[in-house]
Short mmCIF file of C-alpha atoms in Angstrom, two decimals:
data_model
loop_
_atom_site.label_atom_id
_atom_site.label_comp_id
_atom_site.label_asym_id
_atom_site.label_seq_id
_atom_site.Cartn_x
_atom_site.Cartn_y
_atom_site.Cartn_z
CA THR A 1 -0.01 0.00 0.00
CA LEU A 2 0.97 3.67 -0.21
CA PHE A 3 1.29 3.91 3.58
CA ASP A 4 3.80 1.19 4.41
CA LYS A 5 6.81 1.22 6.69
CA LYS A 6 9.05 2.66 3.95
CA THR A 7 7.03 5.89 3.91
CA GLN A 8 8.55 8.00 6.65
CA GLU A 9 7.32 11.50 5.86
CA ILE A 10 4.24 13.01 4.31
CA GLY A 11 3.42 16.56 3.30
CA ILE A 12 0.05 18.19 2.72
CA THR A 13 -0.21 21.05 0.30
CA GLY A 14 -2.72 22.56 -2.14
CA GLY A 15 -4.38 24.80 -3.35
CA GLU A 16 -5.13 25.90 0.18
CA PRO A 17 -5.65 22.79 2.34
CA THR A 18 -7.32 24.57 5.28
CA MET A 19 -10.19 25.56 2.93
CA SER A 20 -10.75 22.01 1.71
CA PRO A 21 -13.48 19.82 3.22
CA ARG A 22 -11.10 16.88 2.65
CA LEU A 23 -8.40 18.15 5.00
CA VAL A 24 -9.72 16.78 8.32
CA PRO A 25 -10.52 13.29 6.93
CA VAL A 26 -7.05 13.17 5.35
CA LEU A 27 -5.44 14.24 8.64
CA LYS A 28 -7.30 11.49 10.51
CA LEU A 29 -6.20 8.92 7.93
CA ILE A 30 -2.56 10.04 8.17
CA LYS A 31 -2.69 9.84 11.97
CA LYS A 32 -3.47 6.11 11.74
CA TYR A 33 -0.08 5.37 10.17
CA ASN A 34 2.16 7.17 12.67
CA PHE A 35 4.55 8.85 10.23
CA ARG A 36 7.83 10.14 11.57
CA LYS A 37 7.17 13.61 10.14
CA VAL A 38 3.95 15.27 8.93
CA THR A 39 4.11 18.73 7.36
CA LEU A 40 1.28 21.03 6.33
CA ASN A 41 1.85 23.86 3.84
CA THR A 42 -0.72 26.63 4.14
CA ASN A 43 -1.52 30.32 3.99
CA ALA A 44 -3.50 29.73 7.22
CA SER A 45 -6.68 31.37 5.86
CA GLY A 46 -8.96 28.57 7.04
CA MET A 47 -7.39 27.86 10.42
CA LEU A 48 -10.31 29.19 12.46
CA LYS A 49 -12.96 27.45 10.37
CA LEU A 50 -15.00 24.92 12.38
CA VAL A 51 -15.16 21.27 11.30
CA ASP A 52 -17.39 19.13 13.53
CA GLY A 53 -17.45 22.03 15.96
CA ILE A 54 -13.65 22.13 16.27
CA PRO A 55 -11.38 24.71 14.63
CA VAL A 56 -9.11 23.43 11.87
CA TYR A 57 -5.95 24.34 13.82
CA GLN A 58 -7.07 22.05 16.65
CA HIS A 59 -7.61 19.15 14.23
CA ILE A 60 -4.04 19.78 13.00
CA ILE A 61 -2.77 19.54 16.58
CA ASP A 62 -4.92 16.50 17.48
CA CYS A 63 -3.80 14.57 14.38
CA GLY A 64 -0.10 14.89 15.16
CA VAL A 65 1.12 17.28 12.49
CA ASN A 66 4.72 18.19 13.34
CA HIS A 67 5.37 21.20 11.15
CA VAL A 68 3.12 23.95 9.78
CA ASN A 69 4.67 26.03 7.02
CA ILE A 70 2.82 29.34 6.70
CA SER A 71 3.29 31.40 3.54
CA ARG A 72 3.75 35.11 4.28
CA HIS A 73 5.58 37.26 1.74
CA HIS A 74 5.70 40.45 3.73
CA TRP A 75 4.95 41.74 7.23
CA ASP A 76 2.47 44.41 6.11
CA GLU A 77 -1.07 43.25 5.35
CA ASN A 78 -1.71 45.96 2.77
CA THR A 79 1.45 44.98 0.93
CA ILE A 80 0.41 41.33 1.02
CA ASN A 81 -2.97 42.26 -0.44
CA ASP A 82 -1.28 44.16 -3.24
CA LEU A 83 1.13 41.36 -4.02
CA MET A 84 -1.40 38.54 -3.83
CA ARG A 85 -4.27 40.58 -5.37
CA PHE A 86 -6.48 40.07 -2.32
CA ASP A 87 -9.34 42.39 -1.45
CA HIS A 88 -8.24 41.69 2.12
CA ASP A 89 -5.63 39.45 3.68
CA PRO A 90 -7.30 36.05 4.29
CA CYS A 91 -4.86 35.37 7.15
CA THR A 92 -5.01 38.38 9.44
CA LEU A 93 -2.68 39.24 12.24
CA ASP A 94 -5.41 38.15 14.67
CA ILE A 95 -5.43 34.67 13.11
CA LEU A 96 -1.68 34.38 13.47
CA LYS A 97 -1.84 35.59 17.09
CA THR A 98 -4.39 32.82 17.77
CA ILE A 99 -2.80 29.85 16.07
CA ILE A 100 0.92 30.33 16.66
CA PRO A 101 0.78 30.10 20.49
CA LYS A 102 -1.54 27.09 20.19
CA PHE A 103 0.91 25.29 17.92
CA LEU A 104 3.90 26.10 20.06
CA ALA A 105 2.14 24.89 23.22
CA ASN A 106 1.30 21.56 21.54
CA HIS A 107 4.66 20.61 19.98
CA VAL A 108 3.76 21.77 16.47
CA ARG A 109 6.50 23.93 15.01
CA PRO A 110 5.23 26.82 12.88
CA ARG A 111 7.51 28.21 10.19
CA ILE A 112 7.10 31.31 8.03
CA ASN A 113 7.94 30.85 4.35
CA CYS A 114 8.70 33.98 2.30
CA VAL A 115 9.48 34.22 -1.41
CA ILE A 116 11.85 37.14 -1.90
CA LEU A 117 10.76 39.56 -4.62
CA LYS A 118 12.00 42.87 -5.95
CA ASP A 119 10.38 45.86 -4.24
CA TYR A 120 8.89 43.62 -1.54
CA ILE A 121 11.61 41.66 0.30
CA ASP A 122 14.79 42.39 -1.61
CA SER A 123 17.46 43.55 0.89
CA ILE A 124 19.04 42.48 4.16
CA ASP A 125 17.23 45.33 5.92
CA ASP A 126 13.89 44.01 4.63
CA CYS A 127 14.83 40.55 5.86
CA VAL A 128 15.71 41.81 9.31
CA GLN A 129 12.44 43.75 9.57
CA PHE A 130 10.56 40.67 8.41
CA ILE A 131 12.31 38.44 10.97
CA GLU A 132 11.79 40.87 13.84
CA TYR A 133 8.10 41.23 13.05
CA TYR A 134 7.43 37.52 13.14
CA ARG A 135 9.68 37.03 16.19
CA THR A 136 7.17 39.14 18.12
CA LEU A 137 4.55 36.50 17.31
CA GLY A 138 6.75 33.69 18.67
CA ILE A 139 8.20 32.47 15.37
CA ASN A 140 11.78 31.16 15.49
CA ASN A 141 11.96 29.43 12.13
CA ILE A 142 11.87 31.41 8.86
CA VAL A 143 12.63 30.58 5.21
CA PHE A 144 13.58 33.06 2.53
CA ARG A 145 13.23 31.42 -0.88
CA GLN A 146 14.18 32.57 -4.34
CA MET A 147 11.45 32.23 -6.94
CA MET A 148 11.82 28.90 -8.69
CA GLU A 149 12.63 28.99 -12.37
CA TYR A 150 9.77 28.07 -14.65
CA ASN A 151 10.16 25.43 -17.38
CA SER A 152 9.70 27.28 -20.68
CA SER A 153 8.68 24.00 -22.37
CA TYR A 154 5.49 23.97 -20.32
CA VAL A 155 4.82 27.50 -19.12
CA LYS A 156 3.29 29.61 -21.86
CA ASN A 157 1.32 32.05 -19.71
CA ASP A 158 2.61 35.51 -20.61
CA GLU A 159 1.58 36.96 -17.26
CA ILE A 160 3.54 34.34 -15.30
CA VAL A 161 6.62 34.83 -17.48
CA ALA A 162 6.44 38.61 -17.11
CA PHE A 163 5.99 38.43 -13.34
CA TYR A 164 9.03 36.19 -13.02
CA LYS A 165 11.23 38.47 -15.13
CA ASP A 166 10.04 41.62 -13.38
CA ASN A 167 10.23 40.38 -9.79
CA LEU A 168 13.05 37.86 -9.58
CA GLN A 169 15.35 38.64 -6.66
CA LEU A 170 18.47 36.49 -6.39
CA VAL A 171 19.04 34.97 -2.98
CA ASP A 172 22.78 35.04 -3.70
CA ASP A 173 22.66 38.81 -3.09
CA LEU A 174 21.34 38.16 0.40
CA TRP A 175 23.95 35.48 1.10
CA ASN A 176 26.76 37.79 0.10
CA THR A 177 25.45 40.48 2.47
CA MET A 178 24.85 38.03 5.32
CA ASP A 179 28.43 36.82 4.99
CA ARG A 180 29.56 40.34 5.98
CA ASP A 181 26.91 41.00 8.63
CA GLU A 182 27.86 39.98 12.17
CA ARG A 183 24.17 39.55 13.13
CA PHE A 184 24.07 36.38 11.04
CA GLN A 185 26.02 33.19 11.73
CA ARG A 186 26.21 30.50 9.08
CA VAL A 187 25.40 27.03 10.42
CA LYS A 188 25.58 24.72 7.42
CA ASN A 189 24.96 24.27 3.70
CA ILE A 190 22.80 21.52 2.23
CA ARG A 191 22.30 20.51 -1.37
CA GLY A 192 19.06 18.62 -1.79
CA ARG A 193 16.97 17.33 -4.66
CA TYR A 194 14.97 20.56 -4.78
CA TYR A 195 17.07 23.30 -3.25
CA TYR A 196 20.51 24.44 -2.40
CA VAL A 197 20.04 25.54 1.20
CA GLU A 198 22.05 27.72 3.55
CA ILE A 199 21.09 27.59 7.24
CA TRP A 200 21.88 30.60 9.39
CA LYS A 201 21.27 31.77 12.90
CA TYR A 202 19.88 35.25 13.63
CA LYS A 203 19.45 35.80 17.40
CA ASP A 204 17.14 32.93 18.41
CA VAL A 205 15.79 32.33 14.89
CA ASP A 206 16.71 29.41 12.68
CA LEU A 207 16.93 31.05 9.29
CA VAL A 208 16.98 29.26 5.94
CA ALA A 209 17.81 30.94 2.66
CA GLU A 210 17.45 28.73 -0.40
CA ARG A 211 17.17 28.53 -4.13
CA ALA A 212 16.29 25.77 -6.55
CA SER A 213 19.20 23.47 -7.31
CA SER A 214 20.20 22.42 -10.81
CA MET A 215 18.62 19.04 -10.14
CA VAL A 216 15.16 20.56 -10.17
CA LYS A 217 15.18 21.01 -13.94
CA SER A 218 15.52 17.31 -14.53
CA ARG A 219 12.93 16.49 -11.84
CA ASN A 220 10.34 18.64 -13.59
CA LEU A 221 10.56 16.21 -16.49
CA GLY A 222 10.12 13.15 -14.29
CA PHE A 223 12.56 10.97 -12.40
CA SER A 224 15.99 9.92 -13.64
CA GLU A 225 16.37 6.73 -11.62
CA LYS A 226 13.64 4.58 -13.14
CA ASP A 227 13.53 2.15 -10.23
CA MET A 228 13.01 4.85 -7.60
CA VAL A 229 10.21 7.33 -7.00
CA TYR A 230 11.14 10.18 -4.68
CA GLU A 231 7.66 11.64 -4.36
CA MET A 232 4.15 11.17 -5.68
CA ILE A 233 1.87 14.11 -6.41
CA PHE A 234 -1.82 13.71 -7.15
CA HIS A 235 -3.07 16.49 -9.43
CA PRO A 236 -6.62 17.83 -9.85
CA ALA A 237 -6.38 16.70 -13.48
CA GLY A 238 -6.46 13.12 -12.24
CA THR A 239 -2.82 12.15 -12.73
CA LEU A 240 -0.47 10.71 -10.13
CA THR A 241 3.00 11.88 -11.11
CA THR A 242 6.57 12.09 -9.90
CA GLY A 243 6.72 15.88 -10.16
CA TRP A 244 4.78 19.12 -10.10
CA TYR A 245 3.77 19.10 -13.77
CA TYR A 246 0.66 16.98 -14.28
CA LYS A 247 1.67 15.58 -17.66
CA ALA A 248 5.24 14.52 -16.85
CA GLY A 249 6.39 11.40 -15.00
CA ILE A 250 2.88 9.93 -14.97
CA LEU A 251 2.51 6.88 -12.73
CA LEU A 252 -1.28 6.53 -12.98
CA ASP A 253 -3.88 8.45 -14.91
CA TYR A 254 -7.26 8.38 -13.16
CA PRO A 255 -10.46 9.07 -15.10
CA HIS A 256 -12.22 12.19 -13.86
CA GLU A 257 -15.03 14.52 -14.79
#
């Protein structure tokens, strides 16, 4: 079966999982198999929604999720609305003030994920202000991530291409500045299948700055070792694949309406 002893970790992503009616049943199913690590990726917009009379964040705690990665690309709500084209921020400061202490008190580690972009978060001073803002909420784990390259063989949307070209901020510029800034201490470097990662310490915060590694390009086309599958992703189009593009590395193609 999918959930056998060889499966050690599982991640839940979306779309936005906290807005899905499937999330709580999926969490309860995952709990049955006692994974070593369970991660939820979210913008936290549905955390206070009630399911069976219980808020979603409490279901996350009760079902043994270890890590909650919350996407926040700025500290200012108006700026987030502008960037994300929201009428209003679906995850307000009040929501964060509610859920973060609950997670910390119940051994769930929240982490803030930020994609660095020109004119939003594009300097070391911006990063420090971002870190200090979320430190006040109890966060001690933050990721700054460079926008991942798109695959021009698949991505033909002119708006996406233009946004990438206009807003790409290289994380290397931050690394070079951090190297010279005594407030930051480098801990280690890691090269993974997705990212080249540098781990730093800023005060009491574990800070990660990362960019896509060269291996990602080949993974977008499927897997190179034909006898090994590193991850399985089920797409709304009905395909179970080895990567983030729904037509590449297809393992199963389910009929759907």
